[in-house]
XYZ file of C-alpha atoms in Angstrom:
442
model
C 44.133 15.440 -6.556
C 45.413 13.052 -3.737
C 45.218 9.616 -5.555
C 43.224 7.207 -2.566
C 43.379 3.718 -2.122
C 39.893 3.091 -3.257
C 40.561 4.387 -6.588
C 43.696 2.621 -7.079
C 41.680 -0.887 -6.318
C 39.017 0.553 -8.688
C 41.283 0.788 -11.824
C 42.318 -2.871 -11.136
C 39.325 -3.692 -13.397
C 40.647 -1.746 -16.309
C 44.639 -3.431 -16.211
C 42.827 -6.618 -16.009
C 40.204 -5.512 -18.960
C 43.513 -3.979 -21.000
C 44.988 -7.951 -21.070
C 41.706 -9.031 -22.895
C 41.889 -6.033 -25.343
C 45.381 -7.133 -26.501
C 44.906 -10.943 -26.724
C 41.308 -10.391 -28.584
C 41.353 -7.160 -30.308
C 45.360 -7.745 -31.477
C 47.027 -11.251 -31.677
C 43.371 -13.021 -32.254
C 42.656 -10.904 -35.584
C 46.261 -10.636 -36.911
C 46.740 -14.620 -36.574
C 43.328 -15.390 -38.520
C 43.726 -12.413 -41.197
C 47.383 -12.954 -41.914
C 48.590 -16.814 -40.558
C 44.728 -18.364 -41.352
C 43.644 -16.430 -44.460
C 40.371 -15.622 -43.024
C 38.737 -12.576 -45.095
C 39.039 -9.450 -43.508
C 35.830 -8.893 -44.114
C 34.902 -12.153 -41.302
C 37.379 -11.067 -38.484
C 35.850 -7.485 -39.192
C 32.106 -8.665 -38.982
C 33.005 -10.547 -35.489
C 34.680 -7.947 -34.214
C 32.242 -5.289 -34.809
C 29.752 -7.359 -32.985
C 29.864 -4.845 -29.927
C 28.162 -2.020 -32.601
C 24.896 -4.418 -32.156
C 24.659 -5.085 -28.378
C 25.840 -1.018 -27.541
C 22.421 -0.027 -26.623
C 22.778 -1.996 -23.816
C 25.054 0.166 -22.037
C 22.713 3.565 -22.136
C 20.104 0.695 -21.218
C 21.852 -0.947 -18.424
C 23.321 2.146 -17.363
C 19.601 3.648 -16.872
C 19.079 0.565 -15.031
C 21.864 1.085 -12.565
C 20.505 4.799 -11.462
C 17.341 3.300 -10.485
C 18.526 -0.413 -9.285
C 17.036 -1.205 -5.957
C 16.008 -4.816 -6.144
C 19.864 -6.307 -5.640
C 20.424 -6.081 -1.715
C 20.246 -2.395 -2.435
C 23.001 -1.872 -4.533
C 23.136 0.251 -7.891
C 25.854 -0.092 -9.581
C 27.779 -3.455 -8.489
C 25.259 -5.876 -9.953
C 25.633 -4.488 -13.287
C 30.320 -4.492 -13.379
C 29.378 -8.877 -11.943
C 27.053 -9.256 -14.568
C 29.577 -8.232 -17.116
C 32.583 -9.595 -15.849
C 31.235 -12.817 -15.611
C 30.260 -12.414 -19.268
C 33.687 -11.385 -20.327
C 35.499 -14.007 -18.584
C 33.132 -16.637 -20.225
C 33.694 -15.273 -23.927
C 37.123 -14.814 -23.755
C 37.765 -18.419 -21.944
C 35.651 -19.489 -25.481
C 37.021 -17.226 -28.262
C 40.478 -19.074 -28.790
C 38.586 -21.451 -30.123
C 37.189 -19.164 -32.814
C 40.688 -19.679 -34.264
C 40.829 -23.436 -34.295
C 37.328 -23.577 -35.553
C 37.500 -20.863 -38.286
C 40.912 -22.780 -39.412
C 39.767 -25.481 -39.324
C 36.257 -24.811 -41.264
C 38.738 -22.728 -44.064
C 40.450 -25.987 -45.268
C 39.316 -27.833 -48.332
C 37.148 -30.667 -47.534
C 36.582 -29.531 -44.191
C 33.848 -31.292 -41.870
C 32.654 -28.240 -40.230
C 30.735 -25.673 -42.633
C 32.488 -22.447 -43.022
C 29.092 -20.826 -41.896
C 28.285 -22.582 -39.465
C 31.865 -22.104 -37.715
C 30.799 -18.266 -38.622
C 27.725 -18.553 -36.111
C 29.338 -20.064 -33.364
C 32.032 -17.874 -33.263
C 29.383 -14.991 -33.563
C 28.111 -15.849 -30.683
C 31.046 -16.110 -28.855
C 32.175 -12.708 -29.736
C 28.534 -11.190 -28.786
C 29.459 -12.753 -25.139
C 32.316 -11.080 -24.916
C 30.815 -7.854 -26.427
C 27.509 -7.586 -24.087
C 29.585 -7.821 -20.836
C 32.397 -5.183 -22.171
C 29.386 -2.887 -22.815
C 27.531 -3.684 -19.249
C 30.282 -4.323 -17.317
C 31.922 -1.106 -17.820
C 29.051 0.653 -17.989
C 28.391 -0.618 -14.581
C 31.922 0.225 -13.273
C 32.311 3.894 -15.012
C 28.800 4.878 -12.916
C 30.686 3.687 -9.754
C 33.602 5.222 -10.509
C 31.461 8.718 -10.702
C 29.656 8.037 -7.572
C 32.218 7.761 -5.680
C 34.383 10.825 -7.149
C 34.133 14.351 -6.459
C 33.264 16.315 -9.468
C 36.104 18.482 -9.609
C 38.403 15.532 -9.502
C 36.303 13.284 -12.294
C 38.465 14.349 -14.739
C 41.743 13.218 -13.316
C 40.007 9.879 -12.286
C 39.122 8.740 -15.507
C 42.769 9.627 -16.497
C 44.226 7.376 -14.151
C 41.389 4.242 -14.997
C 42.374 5.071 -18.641
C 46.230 5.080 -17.575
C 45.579 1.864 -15.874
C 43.712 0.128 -19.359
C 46.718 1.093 -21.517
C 49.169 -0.085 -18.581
C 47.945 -3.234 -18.619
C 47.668 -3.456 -22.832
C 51.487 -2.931 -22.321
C 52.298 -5.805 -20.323
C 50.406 -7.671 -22.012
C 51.543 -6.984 -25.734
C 54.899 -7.309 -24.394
C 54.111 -10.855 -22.891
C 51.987 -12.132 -25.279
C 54.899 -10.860 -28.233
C 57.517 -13.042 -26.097
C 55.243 -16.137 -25.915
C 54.400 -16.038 -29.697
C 57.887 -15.787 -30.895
C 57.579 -19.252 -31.935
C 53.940 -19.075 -33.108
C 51.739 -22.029 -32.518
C 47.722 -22.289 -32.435
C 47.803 -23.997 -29.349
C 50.357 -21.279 -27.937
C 47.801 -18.424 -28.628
C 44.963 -20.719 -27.247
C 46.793 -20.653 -23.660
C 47.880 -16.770 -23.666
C 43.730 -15.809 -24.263
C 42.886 -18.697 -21.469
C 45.634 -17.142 -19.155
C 44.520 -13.543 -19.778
C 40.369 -14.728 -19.184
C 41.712 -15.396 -15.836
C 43.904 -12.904 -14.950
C 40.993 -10.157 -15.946
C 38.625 -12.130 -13.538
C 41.161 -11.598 -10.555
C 41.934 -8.146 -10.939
C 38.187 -7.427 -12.318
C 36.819 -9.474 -9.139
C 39.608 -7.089 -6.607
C 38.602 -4.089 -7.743
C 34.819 -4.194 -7.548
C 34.776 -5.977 -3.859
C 32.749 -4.109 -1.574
C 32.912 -0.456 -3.591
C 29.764 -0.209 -3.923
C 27.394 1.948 -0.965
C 23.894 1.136 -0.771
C 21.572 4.349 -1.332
C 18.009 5.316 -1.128
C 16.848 7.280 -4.410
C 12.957 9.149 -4.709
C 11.083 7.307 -7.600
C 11.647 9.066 -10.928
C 8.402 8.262 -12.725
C 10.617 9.961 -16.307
C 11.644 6.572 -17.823
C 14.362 5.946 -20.327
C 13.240 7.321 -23.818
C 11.970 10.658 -22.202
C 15.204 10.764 -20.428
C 16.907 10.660 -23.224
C 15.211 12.711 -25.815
C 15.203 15.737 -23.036
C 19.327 15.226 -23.083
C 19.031 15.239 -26.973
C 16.772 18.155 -27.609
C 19.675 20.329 -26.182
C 21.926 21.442 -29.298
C 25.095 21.702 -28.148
C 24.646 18.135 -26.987
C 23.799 16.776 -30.563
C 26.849 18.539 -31.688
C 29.092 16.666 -29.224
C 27.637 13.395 -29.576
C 28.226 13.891 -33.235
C 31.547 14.651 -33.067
C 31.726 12.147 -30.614
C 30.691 9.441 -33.164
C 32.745 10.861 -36.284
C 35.997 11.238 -34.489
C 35.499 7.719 -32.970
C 34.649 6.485 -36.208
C 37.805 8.214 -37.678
C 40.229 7.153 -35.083
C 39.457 3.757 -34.729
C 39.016 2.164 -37.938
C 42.593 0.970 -38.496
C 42.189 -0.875 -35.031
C 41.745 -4.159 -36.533
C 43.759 -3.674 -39.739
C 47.285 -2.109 -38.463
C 48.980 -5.508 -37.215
C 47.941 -7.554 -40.707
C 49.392 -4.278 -42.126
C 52.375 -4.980 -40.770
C 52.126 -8.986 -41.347
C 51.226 -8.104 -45.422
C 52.686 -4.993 -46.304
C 55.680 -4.760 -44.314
C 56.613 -8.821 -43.626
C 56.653 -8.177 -39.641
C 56.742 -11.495 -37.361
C 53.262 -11.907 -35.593
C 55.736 -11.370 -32.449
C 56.947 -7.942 -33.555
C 53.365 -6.921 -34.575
C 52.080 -7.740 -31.525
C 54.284 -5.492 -30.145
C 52.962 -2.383 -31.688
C 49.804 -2.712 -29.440
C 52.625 -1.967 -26.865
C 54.128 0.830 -28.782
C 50.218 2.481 -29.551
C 50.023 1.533 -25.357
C 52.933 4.106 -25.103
C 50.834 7.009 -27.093
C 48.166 6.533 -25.245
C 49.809 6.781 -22.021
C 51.709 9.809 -23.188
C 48.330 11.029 -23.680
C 46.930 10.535 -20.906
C 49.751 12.374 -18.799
C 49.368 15.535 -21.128
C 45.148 15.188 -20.487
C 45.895 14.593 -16.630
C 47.799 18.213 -16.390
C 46.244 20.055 -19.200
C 42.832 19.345 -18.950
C 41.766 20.540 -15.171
C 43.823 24.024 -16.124
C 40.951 24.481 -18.788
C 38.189 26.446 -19.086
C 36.927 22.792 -21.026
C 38.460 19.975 -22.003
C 37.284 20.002 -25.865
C 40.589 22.392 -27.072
C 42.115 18.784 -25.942
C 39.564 17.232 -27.951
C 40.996 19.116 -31.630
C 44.812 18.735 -30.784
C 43.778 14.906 -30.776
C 41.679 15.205 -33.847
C 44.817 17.103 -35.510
C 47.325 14.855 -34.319
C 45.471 11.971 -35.309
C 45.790 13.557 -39.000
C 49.577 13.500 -38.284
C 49.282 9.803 -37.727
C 47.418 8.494 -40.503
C 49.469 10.872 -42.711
C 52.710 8.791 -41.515
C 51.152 5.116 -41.469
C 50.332 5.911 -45.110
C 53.545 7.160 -46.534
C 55.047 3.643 -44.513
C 53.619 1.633 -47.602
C 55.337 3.188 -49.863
C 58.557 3.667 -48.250
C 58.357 -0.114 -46.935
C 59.719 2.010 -43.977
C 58.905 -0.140 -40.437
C 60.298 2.304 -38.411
C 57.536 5.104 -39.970
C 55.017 2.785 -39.578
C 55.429 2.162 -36.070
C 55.843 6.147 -35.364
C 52.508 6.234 -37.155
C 51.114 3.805 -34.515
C 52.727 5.604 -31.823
C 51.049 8.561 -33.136
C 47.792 7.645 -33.422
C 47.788 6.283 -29.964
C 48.633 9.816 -28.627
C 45.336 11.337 -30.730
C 42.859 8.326 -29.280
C 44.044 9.037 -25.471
C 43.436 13.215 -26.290
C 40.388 12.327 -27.788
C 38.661 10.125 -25.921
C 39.633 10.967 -22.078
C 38.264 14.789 -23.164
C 35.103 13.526 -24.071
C 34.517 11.124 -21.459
C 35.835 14.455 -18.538
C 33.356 16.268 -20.343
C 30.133 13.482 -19.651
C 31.377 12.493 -16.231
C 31.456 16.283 -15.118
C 28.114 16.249 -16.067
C 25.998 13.225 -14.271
C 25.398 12.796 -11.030
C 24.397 10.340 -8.819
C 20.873 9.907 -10.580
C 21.988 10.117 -13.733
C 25.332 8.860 -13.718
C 24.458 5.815 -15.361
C 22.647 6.800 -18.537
C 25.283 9.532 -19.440
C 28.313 7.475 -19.275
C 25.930 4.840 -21.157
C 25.056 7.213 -23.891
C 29.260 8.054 -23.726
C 29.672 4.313 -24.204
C 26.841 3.636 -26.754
C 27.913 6.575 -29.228
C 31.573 5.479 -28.617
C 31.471 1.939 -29.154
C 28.763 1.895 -32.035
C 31.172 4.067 -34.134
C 34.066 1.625 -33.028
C 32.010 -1.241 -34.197
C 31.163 0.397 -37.444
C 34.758 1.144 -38.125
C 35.837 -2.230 -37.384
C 32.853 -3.674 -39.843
C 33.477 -0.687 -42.560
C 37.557 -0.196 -42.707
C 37.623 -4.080 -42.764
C 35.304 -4.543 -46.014
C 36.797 -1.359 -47.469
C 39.913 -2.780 -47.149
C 38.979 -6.513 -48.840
C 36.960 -4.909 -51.660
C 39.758 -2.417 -53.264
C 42.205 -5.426 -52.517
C 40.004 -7.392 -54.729
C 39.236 -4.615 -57.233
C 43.129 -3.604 -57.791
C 44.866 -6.444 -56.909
C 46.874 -4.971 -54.434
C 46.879 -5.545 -50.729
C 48.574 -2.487 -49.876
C 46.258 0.001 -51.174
C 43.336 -1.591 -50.018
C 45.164 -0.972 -46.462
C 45.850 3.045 -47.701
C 42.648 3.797 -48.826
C 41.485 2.702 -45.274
C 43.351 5.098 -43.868
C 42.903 8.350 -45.907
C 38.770 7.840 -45.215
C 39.974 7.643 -41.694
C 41.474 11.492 -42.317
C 38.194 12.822 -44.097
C 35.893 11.354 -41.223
C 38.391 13.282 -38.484
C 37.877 15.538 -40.797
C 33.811 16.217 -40.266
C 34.360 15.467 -36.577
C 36.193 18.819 -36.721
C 33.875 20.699 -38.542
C 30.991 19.317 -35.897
C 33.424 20.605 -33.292
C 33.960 24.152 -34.400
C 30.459 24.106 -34.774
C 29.905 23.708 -30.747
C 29.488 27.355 -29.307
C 32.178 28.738 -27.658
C 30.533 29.405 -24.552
C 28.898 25.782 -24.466
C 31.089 23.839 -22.286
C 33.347 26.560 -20.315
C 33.965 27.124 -16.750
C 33.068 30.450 -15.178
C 36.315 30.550 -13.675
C 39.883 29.780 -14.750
C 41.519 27.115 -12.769
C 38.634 25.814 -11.924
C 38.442 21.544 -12.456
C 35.098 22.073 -13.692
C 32.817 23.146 -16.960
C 30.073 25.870 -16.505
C 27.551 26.675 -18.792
C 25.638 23.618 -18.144
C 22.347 24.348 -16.733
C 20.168 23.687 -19.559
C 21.412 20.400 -19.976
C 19.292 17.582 -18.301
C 20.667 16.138 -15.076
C 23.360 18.903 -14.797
């Protein structure tokens, strides 16, 4: 695959998108669960906010196959709409942490709850235009590629995200050697901007105006013809359970460090940068191994099994205090997300096309994101409630984890359930998965 200019400027939007992941889904949570003392339980809840808005990317991305009221355009409206949105709730969420610390003091004038709210809806801001502005983008993206080279593409937008996650754990670690409030208030202003540039550059003038028959099939039907197919159940089940499995710990590995191992928020922040380096190591293994397939889900179990690996190290770190295991464990687990989730999204994107583009990487997004959510709003109480129970932190962090194997766990068995012949290519060496024609759209 010859990488082309346009493509480059497209994954501009996910480095700018990887600087907000770090500042909100990293430093933000670590600094109010370990330095402010705000339950788990709270940063989980408004970080799991995206599992309640998801629907909108399967609806938006409907939208966008059929858009013809915006000068034409299908896709673009949809990656402004959400850019905008993201810009505007991560320009507000810094002061989530100022008004959360300030509302957990004794004697506080601001209501704990009502500090709660606002920051809820700060967080939904930032959630809705994640979920419709990538939605938006990912259709483009597949409009404009070739199906046989789909697969690489998303490899190098995915490449791109955990490139720019990098730089910016790196930055944001040297900025915050010398913690301050304030300091972490600038770094999340500083990265709203920066994703608006690069978000802004790589949308410009990408999108083509087209002329598309009316489909009179509207979204539910659409839908419920894509999920009457079994094989596609079976995915999007194993879709959800190794999502669900993989990501819980997102929000919980950098207090781990802070509580259980005494790591600096600086050197914490830093293991965003070291998970960064997984993924990426991930992605180059996907980029070669996957278009040599017959289809991409034998990439889809070596994640699930390495991701086994992974938890299996950050759990023994607890006990042997060990930094050094705990940070493989990281490293680890960033090498099973990339497998897993660039094999599942080839697999979707091979299958849409320009009509249907939309909903499928929606439904991707939706099943993907809602499990994310939940294991941001489950591994987070989990953790608080055997903390309470036992009195100790560090097992309320472990027991997090092991769930996190048993759910990887079922996503296997759904996978092994998948026949054989379901998603394979007639032909080896072929960048491209046969056995598709009963599925909708395909």
């Amino acid at each position: 695959m010859t990488i082309n200019k346009r493509l480059l400027r497209l994954s501009l939007f996910q480095l700018g998108l990887g600087f907000s992941v770090v500042v909100f889904n990293g430093a933000l949570n670590r600094v109010l669960i370990a330095e402010e003392q705000i339950p788990a339980g709270i940063v989980g809840w408004l970080l799991s906010l995206g599992l309640f808005v998801a629907p909108a990317r399967a609806l938006m991305g409907f939208r966008s196959d059929r858009e013809k009221q915006t000068f034409g355009y299908r896709r673009l409206p949809y990656a402004w709409y959400g850019t905008m949105l993201v810009f505007c709730g991560l320009s507000a969420a810094p002061f989530s942490l100022l008004l959360l610390s300030k509302a957990s003091q004794l004697n506080s004038d601001v209501p704990f709850p009502v500090a709660v709210f606002f920051c809820t809806l700060i967080f939904l801001l930032y959630a809705l235009g994640v979920h419709v502005g990538q939605t938006g983008y990912l259709a483009l993206v597949t409009d404009l590629t070739p199906k046989h080279e789909r697969s690489r593409a998303m490899v190098l937008l995915w490449i791109a995200l955990i490139i720019g996650q990098i730089i910016s754990a790196f930055a944001i670690g040297f900025f915050l050697e010398d913690f301050h409030p304030m300091k972490l208030v600038q770094v999340m202003q500083s990265a709203s901007v920066i994703f608006l540039v690069l978000a802004v550059a790589a949308i410009w003038k990408q999108d083509r105006p087209v002329t598309l028959e009316d489909d009179a099939e509207d979204f539910s039907s659409q839908v419920w013809a894509l999920l009457s197919v079994r094989k596609m159940r079976l995915f999007f089940a194993m879709l959800f359970f190794g999502t669900l499995g993989l990501t819980a710990q997102d929000i919980l590995l950098e207090p781990y460090g802070g509580q259980v191992l005494g790591m600096s928020v600086a050197a914490t922040t830093r293991l965003t940068a070291l998970w960064g380096v997984g993924m990426l190591i991930a992605m180059l293994i996907a980029w070669q191994a996957i278009p040599r397939l017959d289809s991409p889900l034998p990439v889809t179990l070596m994640g699930c099994l390495i991701g086994l690996a992974g938890f299996a190290l950050i759990t023994a770190a607890s006990t042997a205090k060990s930094v050094v295991m705990f940070a493989s464990g990281a490293m680890v687990v960033g090498i099973a997300n990339g497998l897993f989730l660039i094999s599942t999204l080839s697999l979707i994107a091979y299958l849409a096309d320009i009509k249907t583009a939309g909903m499928y990487v929606g439904l991707w997004g939706l099943v993907q994101t809602s499990a994310a959510g939940l294991a941001a709003l489950a591994g987070s109480n989990l953790r608080d409630a055997v903390a309470r129970l036992t009195g100790d932190v560090a097992r309320g962090y472990t027991i997090v984890y092991m769930s996190e194997m048993v759910l990887i766990v079922v996503a296997l068995v759904f996978l092994m359930l998948i026949p054989r012949e379901a998603f394979v290519a007639s032909a080896r060496g072929r960048s491209a998965f046969a056995g598709l024609t009963e599925v909708p759209g395909a």
